[in-house]
Short mmCIF file of C-alpha atoms and ligand atoms in Angstrom, two decimals:
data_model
loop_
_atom_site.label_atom_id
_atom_site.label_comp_id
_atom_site.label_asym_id
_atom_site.label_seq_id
_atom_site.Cartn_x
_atom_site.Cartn_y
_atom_site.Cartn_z
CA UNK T 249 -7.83 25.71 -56.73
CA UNK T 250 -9.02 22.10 -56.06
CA UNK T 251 -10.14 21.92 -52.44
CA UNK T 252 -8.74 19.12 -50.69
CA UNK T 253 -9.71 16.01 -49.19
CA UNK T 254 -11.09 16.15 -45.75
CA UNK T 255 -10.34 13.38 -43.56
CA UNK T 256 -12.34 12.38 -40.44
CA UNK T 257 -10.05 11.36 -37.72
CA UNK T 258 -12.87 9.21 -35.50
CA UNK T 259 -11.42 8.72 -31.88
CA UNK T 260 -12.03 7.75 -28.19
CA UNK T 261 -15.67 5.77 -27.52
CA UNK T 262 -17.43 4.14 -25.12
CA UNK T 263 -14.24 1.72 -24.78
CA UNK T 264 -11.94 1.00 -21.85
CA UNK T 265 -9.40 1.69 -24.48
CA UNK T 266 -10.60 5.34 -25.29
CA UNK T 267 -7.53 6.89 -24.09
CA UNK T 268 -5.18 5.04 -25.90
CA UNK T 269 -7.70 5.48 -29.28
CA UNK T 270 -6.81 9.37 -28.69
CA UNK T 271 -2.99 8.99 -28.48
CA UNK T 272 -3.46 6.71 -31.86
CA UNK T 273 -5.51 9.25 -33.45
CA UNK T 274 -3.04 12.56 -32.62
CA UNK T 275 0.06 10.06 -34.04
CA UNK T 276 -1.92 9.58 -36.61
CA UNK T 277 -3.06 13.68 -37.30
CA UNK T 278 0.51 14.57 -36.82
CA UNK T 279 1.27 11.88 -40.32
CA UNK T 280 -1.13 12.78 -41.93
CA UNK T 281 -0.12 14.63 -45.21
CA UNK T 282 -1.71 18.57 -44.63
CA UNK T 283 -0.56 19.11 -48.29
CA UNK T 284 -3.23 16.85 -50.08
CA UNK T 285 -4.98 16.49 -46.80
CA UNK T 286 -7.05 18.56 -44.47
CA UNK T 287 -8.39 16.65 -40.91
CA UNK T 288 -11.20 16.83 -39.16
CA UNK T 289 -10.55 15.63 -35.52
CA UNK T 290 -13.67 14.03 -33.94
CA UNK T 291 -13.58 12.47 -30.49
CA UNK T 292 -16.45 10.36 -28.97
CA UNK T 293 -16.76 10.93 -25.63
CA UNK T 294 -16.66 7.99 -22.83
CA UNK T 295 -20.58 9.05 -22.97
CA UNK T 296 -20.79 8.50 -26.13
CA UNK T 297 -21.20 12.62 -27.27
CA UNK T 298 -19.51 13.69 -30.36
CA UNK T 299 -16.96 16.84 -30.77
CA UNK T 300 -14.80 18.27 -33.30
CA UNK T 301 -12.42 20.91 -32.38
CA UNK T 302 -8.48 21.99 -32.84
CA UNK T 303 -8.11 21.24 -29.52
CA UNK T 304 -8.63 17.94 -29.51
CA UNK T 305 -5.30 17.10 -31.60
CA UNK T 306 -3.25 17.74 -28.13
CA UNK T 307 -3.12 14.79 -25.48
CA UNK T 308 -2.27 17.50 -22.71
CA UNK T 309 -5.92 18.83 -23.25
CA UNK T 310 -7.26 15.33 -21.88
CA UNK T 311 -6.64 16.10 -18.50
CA UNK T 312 -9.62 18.96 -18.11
CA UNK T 313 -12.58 17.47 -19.97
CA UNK T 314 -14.77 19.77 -19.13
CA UNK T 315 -12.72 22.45 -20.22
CA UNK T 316 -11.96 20.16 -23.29
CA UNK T 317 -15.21 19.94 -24.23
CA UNK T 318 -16.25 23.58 -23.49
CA UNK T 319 -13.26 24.52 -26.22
CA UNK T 320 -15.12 21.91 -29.26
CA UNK T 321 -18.28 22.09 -30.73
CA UNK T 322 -20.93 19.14 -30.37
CA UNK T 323 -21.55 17.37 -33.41
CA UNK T 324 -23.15 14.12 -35.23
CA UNK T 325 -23.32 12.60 -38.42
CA UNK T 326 -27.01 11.42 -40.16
CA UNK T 327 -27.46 8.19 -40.87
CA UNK T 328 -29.39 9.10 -44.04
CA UNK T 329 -26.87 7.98 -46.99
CA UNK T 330 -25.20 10.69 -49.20
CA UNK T 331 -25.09 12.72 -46.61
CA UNK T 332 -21.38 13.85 -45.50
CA UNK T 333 -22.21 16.56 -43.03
CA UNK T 334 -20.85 17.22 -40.25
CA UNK T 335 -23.75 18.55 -38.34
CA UNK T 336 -23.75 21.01 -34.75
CA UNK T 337 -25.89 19.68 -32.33
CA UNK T 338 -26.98 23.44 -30.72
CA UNK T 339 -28.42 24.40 -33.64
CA UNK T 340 -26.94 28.38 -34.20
CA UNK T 341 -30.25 31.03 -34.83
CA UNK T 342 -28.10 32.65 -37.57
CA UNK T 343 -26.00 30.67 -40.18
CA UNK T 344 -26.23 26.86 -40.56
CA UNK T 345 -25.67 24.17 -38.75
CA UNK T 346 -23.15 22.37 -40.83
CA UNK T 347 -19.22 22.48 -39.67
CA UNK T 348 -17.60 20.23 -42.47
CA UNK T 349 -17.93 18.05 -45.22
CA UNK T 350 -16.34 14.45 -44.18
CA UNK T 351 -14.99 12.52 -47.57
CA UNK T 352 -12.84 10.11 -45.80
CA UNK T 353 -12.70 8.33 -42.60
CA UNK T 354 -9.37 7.13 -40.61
CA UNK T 355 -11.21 5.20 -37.64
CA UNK T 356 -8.68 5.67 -34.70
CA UNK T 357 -10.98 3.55 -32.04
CA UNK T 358 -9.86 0.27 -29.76
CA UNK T 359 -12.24 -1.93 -28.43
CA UNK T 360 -16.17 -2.18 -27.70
CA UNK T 361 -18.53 -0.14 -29.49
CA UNK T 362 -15.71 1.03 -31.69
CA UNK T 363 -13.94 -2.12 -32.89
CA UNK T 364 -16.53 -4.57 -33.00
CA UNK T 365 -18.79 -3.30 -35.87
CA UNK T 366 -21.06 -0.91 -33.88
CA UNK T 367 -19.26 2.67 -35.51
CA UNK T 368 -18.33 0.94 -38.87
CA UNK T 369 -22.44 0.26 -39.36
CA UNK T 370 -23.11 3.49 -38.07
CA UNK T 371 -20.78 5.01 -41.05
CA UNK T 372 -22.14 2.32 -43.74
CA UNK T 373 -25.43 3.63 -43.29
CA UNK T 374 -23.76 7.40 -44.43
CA UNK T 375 -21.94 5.66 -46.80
CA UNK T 376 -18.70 7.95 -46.39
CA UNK T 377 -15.63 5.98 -47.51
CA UNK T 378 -13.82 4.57 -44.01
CA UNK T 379 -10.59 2.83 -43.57
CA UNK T 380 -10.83 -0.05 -41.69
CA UNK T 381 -12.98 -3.29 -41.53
CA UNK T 382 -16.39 -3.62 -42.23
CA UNK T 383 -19.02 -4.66 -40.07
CA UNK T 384 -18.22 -8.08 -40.09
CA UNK T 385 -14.84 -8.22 -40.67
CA UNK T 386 -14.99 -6.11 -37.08
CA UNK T 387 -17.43 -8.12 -35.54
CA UNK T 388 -15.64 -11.27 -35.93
CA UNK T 389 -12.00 -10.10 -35.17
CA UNK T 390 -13.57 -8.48 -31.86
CA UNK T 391 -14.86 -11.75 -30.54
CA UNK T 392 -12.64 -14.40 -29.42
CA UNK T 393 -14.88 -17.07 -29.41
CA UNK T 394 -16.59 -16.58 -33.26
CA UNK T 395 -12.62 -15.28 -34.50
CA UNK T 396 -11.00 -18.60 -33.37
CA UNK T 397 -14.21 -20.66 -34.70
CA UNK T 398 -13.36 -18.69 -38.26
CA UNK T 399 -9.79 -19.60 -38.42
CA UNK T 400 -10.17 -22.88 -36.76
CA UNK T 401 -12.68 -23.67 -40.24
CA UNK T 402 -9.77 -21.99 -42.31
CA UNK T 403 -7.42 -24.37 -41.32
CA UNK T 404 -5.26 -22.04 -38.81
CA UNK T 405 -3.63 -23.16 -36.02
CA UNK T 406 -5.58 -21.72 -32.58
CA UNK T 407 -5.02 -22.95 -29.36
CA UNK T 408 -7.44 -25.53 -27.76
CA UNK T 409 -10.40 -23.11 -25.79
CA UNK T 410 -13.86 -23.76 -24.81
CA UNK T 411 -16.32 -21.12 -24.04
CA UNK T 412 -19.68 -20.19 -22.32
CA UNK T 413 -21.73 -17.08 -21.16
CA UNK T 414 -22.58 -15.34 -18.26
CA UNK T 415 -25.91 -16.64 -17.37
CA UNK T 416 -24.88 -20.48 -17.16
CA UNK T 417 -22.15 -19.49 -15.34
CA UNK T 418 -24.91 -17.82 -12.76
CA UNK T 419 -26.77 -20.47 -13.18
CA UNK T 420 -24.54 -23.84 -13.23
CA UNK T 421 -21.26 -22.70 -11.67
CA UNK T 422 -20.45 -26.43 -10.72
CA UNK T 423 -21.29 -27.94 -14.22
CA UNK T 424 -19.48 -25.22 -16.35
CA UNK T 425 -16.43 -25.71 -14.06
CA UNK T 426 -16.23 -29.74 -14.61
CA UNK T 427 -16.98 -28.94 -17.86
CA UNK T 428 -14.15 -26.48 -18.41
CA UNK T 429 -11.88 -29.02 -16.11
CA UNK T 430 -13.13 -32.03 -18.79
CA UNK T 431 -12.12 -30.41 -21.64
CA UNK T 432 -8.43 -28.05 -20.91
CA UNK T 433 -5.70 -29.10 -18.78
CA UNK T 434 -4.47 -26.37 -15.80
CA UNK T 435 -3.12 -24.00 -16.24
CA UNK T 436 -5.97 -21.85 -17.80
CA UNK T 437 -6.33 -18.33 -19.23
CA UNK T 438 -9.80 -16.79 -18.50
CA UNK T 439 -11.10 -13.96 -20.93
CA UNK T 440 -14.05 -12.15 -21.61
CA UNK T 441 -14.50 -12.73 -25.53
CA UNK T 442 -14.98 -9.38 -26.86
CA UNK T 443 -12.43 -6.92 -24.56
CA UNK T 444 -9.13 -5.80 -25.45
CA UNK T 445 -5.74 -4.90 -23.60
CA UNK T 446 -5.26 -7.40 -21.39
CA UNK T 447 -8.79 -6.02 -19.25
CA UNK T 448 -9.96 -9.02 -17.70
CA UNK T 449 -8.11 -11.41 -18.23
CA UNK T 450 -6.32 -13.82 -15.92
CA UNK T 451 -4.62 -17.11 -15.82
CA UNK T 452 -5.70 -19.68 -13.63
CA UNK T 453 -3.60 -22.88 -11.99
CA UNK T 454 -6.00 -24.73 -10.54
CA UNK T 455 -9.93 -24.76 -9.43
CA UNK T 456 -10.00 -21.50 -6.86
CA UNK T 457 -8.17 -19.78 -9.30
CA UNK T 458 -10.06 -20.65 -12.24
CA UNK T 459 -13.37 -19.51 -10.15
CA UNK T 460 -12.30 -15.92 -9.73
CA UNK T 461 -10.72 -15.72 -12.56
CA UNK T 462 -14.34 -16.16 -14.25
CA UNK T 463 -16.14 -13.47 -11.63
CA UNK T 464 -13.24 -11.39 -13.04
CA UNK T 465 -14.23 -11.89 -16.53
CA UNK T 466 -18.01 -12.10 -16.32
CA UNK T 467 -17.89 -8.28 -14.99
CA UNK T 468 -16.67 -7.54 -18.47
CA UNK T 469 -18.40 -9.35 -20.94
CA UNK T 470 -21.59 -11.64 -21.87
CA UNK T 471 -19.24 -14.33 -23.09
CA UNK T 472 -16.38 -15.77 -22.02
CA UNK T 473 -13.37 -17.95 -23.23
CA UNK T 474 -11.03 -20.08 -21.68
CA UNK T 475 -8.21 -21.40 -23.18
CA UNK T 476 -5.06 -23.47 -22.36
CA UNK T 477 -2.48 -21.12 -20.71
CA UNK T 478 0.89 -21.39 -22.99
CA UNK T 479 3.50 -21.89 -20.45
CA UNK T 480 6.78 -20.96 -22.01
CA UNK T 481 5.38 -18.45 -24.30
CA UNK T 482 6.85 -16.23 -26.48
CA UNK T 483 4.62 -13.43 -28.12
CA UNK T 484 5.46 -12.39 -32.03
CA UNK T 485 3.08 -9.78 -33.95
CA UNK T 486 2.81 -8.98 -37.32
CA UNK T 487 0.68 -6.46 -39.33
CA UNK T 488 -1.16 -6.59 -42.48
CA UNK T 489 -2.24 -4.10 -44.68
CA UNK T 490 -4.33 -3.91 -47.37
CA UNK T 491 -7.72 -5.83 -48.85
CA UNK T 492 -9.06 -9.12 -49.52
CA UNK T 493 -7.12 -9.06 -53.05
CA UNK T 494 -4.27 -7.74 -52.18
CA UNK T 495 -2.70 -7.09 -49.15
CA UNK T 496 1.21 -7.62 -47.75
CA UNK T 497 2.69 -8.16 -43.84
CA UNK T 498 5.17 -5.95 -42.16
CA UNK T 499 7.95 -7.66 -40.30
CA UNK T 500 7.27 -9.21 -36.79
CA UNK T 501 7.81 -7.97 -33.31
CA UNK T 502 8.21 -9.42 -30.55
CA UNK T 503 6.90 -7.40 -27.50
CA UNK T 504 8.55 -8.13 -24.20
CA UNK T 505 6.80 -8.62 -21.31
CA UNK T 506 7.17 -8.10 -17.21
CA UNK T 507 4.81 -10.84 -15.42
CA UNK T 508 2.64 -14.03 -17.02
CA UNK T 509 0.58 -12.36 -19.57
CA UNK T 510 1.38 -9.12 -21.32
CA UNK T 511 -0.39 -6.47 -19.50
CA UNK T 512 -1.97 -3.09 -19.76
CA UNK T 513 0.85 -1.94 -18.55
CA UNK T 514 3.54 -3.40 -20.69
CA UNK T 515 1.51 -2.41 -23.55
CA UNK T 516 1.19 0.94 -22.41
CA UNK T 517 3.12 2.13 -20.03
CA UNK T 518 6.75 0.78 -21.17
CA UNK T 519 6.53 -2.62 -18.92
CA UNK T 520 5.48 -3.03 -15.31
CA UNK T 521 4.47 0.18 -14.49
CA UNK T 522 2.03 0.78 -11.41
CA UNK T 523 -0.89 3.20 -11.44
CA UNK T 524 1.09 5.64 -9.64
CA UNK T 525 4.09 6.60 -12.13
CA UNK T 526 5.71 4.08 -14.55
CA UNK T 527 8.66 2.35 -13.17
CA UNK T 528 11.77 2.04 -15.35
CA UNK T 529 9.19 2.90 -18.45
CA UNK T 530 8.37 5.93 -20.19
CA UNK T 531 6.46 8.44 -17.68
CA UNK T 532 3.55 9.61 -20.62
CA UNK T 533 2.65 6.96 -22.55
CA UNK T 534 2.63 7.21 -26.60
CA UNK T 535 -0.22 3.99 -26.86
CA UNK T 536 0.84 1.00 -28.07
CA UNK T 537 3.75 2.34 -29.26
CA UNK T 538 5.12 2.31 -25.51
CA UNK T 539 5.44 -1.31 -25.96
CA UNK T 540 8.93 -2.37 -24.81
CA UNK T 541 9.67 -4.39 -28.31
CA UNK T 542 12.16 -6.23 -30.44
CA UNK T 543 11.78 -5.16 -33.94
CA UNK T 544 12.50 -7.18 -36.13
CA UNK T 545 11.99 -10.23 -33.73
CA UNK T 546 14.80 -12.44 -33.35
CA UNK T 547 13.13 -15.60 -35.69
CA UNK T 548 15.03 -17.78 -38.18
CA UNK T 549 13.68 -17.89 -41.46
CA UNK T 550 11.33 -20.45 -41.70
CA UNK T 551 8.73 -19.12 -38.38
CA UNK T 552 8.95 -15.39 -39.66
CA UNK T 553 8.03 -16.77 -43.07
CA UNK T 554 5.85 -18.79 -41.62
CA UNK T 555 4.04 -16.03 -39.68
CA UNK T 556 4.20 -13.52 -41.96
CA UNK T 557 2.15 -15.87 -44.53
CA UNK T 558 -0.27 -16.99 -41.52
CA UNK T 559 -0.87 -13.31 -41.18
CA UNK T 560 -1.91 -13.16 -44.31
CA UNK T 561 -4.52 -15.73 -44.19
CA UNK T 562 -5.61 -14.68 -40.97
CA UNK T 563 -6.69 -11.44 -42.32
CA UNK T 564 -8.18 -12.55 -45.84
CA UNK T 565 -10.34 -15.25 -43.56
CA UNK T 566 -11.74 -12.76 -42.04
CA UNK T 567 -12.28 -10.42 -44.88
CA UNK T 568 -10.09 -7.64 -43.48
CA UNK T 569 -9.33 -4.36 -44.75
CA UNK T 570 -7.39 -1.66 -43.83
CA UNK T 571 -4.38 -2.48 -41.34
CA UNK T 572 -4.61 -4.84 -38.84
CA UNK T 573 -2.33 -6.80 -36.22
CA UNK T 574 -2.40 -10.11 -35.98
CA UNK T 575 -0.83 -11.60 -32.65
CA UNK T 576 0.89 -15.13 -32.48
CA UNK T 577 1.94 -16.89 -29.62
CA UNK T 578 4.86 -19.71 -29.89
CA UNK T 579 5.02 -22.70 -27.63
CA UNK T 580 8.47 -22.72 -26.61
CA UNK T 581 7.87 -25.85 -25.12
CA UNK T 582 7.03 -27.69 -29.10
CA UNK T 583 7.71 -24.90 -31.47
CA UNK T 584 4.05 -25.10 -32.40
CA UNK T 585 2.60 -21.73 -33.50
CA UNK T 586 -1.20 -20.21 -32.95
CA UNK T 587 -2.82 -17.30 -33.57
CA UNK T 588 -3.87 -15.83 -30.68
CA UNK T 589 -5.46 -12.48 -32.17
CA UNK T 590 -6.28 -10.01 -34.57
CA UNK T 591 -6.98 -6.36 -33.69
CA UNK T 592 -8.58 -4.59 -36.41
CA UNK T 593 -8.07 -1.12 -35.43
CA UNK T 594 -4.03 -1.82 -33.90
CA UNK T 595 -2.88 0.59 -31.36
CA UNK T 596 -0.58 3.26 -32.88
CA UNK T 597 -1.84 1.48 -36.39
CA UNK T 598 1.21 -0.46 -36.12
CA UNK T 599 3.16 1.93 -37.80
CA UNK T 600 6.40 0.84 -35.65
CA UNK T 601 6.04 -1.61 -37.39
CA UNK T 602 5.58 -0.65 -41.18
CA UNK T 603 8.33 2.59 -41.01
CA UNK T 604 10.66 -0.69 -40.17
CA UNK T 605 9.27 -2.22 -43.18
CA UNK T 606 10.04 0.87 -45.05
CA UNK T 607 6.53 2.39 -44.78
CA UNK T 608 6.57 5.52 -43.62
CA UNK T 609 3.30 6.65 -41.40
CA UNK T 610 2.08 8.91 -43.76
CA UNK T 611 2.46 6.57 -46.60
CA UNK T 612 0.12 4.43 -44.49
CA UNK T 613 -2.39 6.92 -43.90
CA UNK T 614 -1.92 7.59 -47.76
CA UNK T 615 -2.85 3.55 -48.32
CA UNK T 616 -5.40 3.67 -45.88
CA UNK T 617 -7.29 6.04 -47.47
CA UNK T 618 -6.94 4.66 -51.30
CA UNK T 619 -7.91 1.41 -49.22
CA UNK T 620 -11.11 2.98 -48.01
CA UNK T 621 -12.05 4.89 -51.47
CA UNK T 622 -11.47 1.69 -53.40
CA UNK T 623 -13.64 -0.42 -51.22
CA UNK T 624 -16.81 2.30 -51.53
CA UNK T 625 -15.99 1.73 -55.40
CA UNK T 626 -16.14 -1.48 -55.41
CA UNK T 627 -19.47 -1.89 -53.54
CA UNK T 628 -20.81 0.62 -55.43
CA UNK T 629 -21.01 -2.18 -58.35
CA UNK T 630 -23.06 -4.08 -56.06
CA UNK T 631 -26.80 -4.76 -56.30
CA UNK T 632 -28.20 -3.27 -53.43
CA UNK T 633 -32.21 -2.36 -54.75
CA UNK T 634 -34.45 -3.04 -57.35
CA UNK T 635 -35.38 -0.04 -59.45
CA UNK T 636 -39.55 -2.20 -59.72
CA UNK T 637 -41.91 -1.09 -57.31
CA UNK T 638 -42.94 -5.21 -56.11
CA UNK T 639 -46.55 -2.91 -54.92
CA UNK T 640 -47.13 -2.77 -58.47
CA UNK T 641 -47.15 -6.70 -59.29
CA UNK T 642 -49.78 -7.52 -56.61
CA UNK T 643 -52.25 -10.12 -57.35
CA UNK T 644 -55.81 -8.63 -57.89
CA UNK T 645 -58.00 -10.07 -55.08
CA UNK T 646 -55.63 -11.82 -52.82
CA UNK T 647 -55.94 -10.10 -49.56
CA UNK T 648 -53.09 -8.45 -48.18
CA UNK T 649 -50.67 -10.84 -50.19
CA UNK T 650 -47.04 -11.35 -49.20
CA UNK T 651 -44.00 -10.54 -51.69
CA UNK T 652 -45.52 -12.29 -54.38
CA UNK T 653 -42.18 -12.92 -56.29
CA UNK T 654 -41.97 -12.89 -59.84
N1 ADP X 1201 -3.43 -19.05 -24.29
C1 ADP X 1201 -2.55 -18.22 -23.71
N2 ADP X 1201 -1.44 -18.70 -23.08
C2 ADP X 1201 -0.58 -17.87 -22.47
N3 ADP X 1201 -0.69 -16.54 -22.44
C3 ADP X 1201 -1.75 -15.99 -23.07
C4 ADP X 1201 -2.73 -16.80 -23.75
N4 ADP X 1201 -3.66 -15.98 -24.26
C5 ADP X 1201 -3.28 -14.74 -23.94
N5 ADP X 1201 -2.15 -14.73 -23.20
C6 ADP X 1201 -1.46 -13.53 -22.65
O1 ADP X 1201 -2.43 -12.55 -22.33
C7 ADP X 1201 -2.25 -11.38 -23.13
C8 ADP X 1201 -3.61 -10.77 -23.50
O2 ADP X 1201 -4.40 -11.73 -24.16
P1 ADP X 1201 -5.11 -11.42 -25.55
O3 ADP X 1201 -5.84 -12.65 -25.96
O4 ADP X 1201 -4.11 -10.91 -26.49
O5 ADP X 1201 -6.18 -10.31 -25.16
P2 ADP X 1201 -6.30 -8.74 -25.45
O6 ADP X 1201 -7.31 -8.62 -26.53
O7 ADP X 1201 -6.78 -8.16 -24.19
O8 ADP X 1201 -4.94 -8.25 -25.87
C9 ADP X 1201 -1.44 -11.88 -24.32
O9 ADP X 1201 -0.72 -10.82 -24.93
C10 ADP X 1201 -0.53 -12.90 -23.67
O10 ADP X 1201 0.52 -12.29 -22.94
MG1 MG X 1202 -3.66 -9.05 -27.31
#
């Protein structure tokens, strides 16, 4: 019988959002089809410690980590390439050391150190198949600053920002603020450039407010981005899936939202709900999919086909693969429309929003993982080494000479 095809599930990370990567990543297990399909759960601790276990496929299991990670065995991958073993870190005195074989990777991982490029380099340097962006596809959808400057050259509309980092801030408080003040009208929307849900991020009216909003922000990140705060703003999302050469958007969303900017909570929690017990939401949250949401948003024509095509673009500017969400904001005040974000690894994957496209989830982990074994084809054309040994072609007598190219 023809064993099947293992799939790493890659979770959690030294994220903010490593909780909500683990309710993505069991939604995801649970589509997964078990009939072509076998999983591999791995979860990267806040620490940054690897584990692979059964019980890591349960969300109620979250709430003892130490008795979490006393159930799962400690693992890590080489970086040496060819190799798809899934090694035990406590090596056993009998037997080997290898738990699995990994042949395919589904990253399930929001934010820093998982979105950004860090784990997808990490996994090129294996060079096991993975189903999301690459390194700097990730990179530049993670930061704000270098994602806008992208589309900006692409000819999509952004809103107007500016940006800086930390260190002039410590240094020239009073210069960066005029300079900020010169260049965007109040009210302001402060972010560090390189978080995600909502963390850090706060709008500003006038200079006091601006101010802390930036102390705010430089506890999060190196650089920071300010942009003009949309007033009467109404948030539409869209997801793509696919590759460079051929990819297609899912219909648009419209998540609703309780206060000025959509928050952690209203992503998360079902809208508005405190710390201590979600009011009016759901009580456990299911990720993004907690979102209170219109689906499909209520658009005419033209600005859905407008933002489904933008979508497009969006991701093929960046060189996306995989599925990704691309958020929009609309000025309600001119009609004029802007892309405010992509997220390269989506919460839930977006799959709310593909099963109303007529995707089913496991026909999108199906896709992602053709996505992911077609890309590792396709490089695998690529030029990459030359089979000459350029120590053979050195000039006779020429001391110590450098890459003498022929
Ligand atoms: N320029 C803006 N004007 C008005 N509201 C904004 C603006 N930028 C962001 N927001 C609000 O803040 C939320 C979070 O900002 P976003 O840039 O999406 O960061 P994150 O990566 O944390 O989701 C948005 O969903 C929206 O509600
Ligand atoms: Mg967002």
């Amino acid at each position: 019988m023809k064993s099947k095809i293992n799939v790493g599930v890659i979770f959690g990370g030294r994220s903010v959002e490593n909780e909500i990567s683990v309710l993505t990543a069991i939604q995801t297990m649970e589509a997964i089809n078990t009939e072509k399909y076998d999983i591999t759960p791995i979860y990267i601790s806040k620490q940054g410690q690897w584990y692979t276990g059964e019980p890591l496929r349960k969300s109620e299991n979250y709430k003892n980590m130490e008795q979490l990670y006393a159930s799962c065995t400690e693992v890590y991958l080489r970086p040496t390439y060819g190799d798809n073993n899934l090694y035990k870190v406590k090596k056993p005195l009998f037997g080997n050391d290898i738990v699995t074989k990994i042949d395919v990777i589904i990253p399930a991982l929001h934010g820093t150190n998982c979105e950004d490029g860090s784990f997808q380099g990490t996994i090129e340097m294996t060079g096991i198949p993975y189903a999301s962006c690459n390194v700097l596809a990730s990179a530049n959808g993670m930061d704000k600053i270098t994602m806008k400057m992208v589309l900006k050259e692409s000819g999509i509309d952004v809103i107007d920002y500016t940006w800086f980092c930390d260190k002039e801030w410590f240094d020239r408080q009073q210069a960066v603020v005029e300079r900020i003040e010169k260049t965007l009208p109040y009210p302001m929307i402060v972010k560090p450039a390189d978080s995600g849900s909502s963390v850090g991020i706060s709008a500003a009216h006038n200079r006091e407010e601006l101010v802390e909003a930036i102390e705010s922000a430089v506890s999060y990140s190196k650089r920071i981005i300010v942009e003009r705060l949309v007033e009467k703003l109404k948030e539409i999302n869209c997801s793509v899936l696919g590759n460079y050469y051929e990819c297609e958007a899912s219909v648009c969303e419209a998540p609703i939202r309780s206060g000025e900017i959509l928050s952690y909570a209203d992503k998360y929690l079902g809208g508005g709900a405190t710390k201590g017990g979600a009011k009016g939401g759901v009580k456990e949250s299911r990720g993004m999919h907690s979102t209170v949401r219109e689906i499909p948003a209520n658009l005419t024509e033209n600005v859905t086909n407008h933002i489904r095509t933008t979508a497009v673009e969006t991701f093929k500017a960046l060189s996306c693969d995989g599925v990704a969400r691309i958020d929009f904001m609309i000025d309600e005040a001119d009609g004029n429309i802007y892309v405010n974000e992509i997220n390269t690894i989506p919460g839930s994957l977006s799959f709310y929003l593909w099963e109303a496209t007529g995707v089913s989830f496991t026909a999108l982990t199906e896709r992602l993982i053709e996505i992911a074994f077609q890309r590792k084809r396709d490089s695998s054309f690529k030029t990459t080494s030359y089979k000459e040994n350029i120590f053979n072609y050195t000039v006779s007598g020429a001391k110590g000479a450098k890459g003498c190219k022929r």
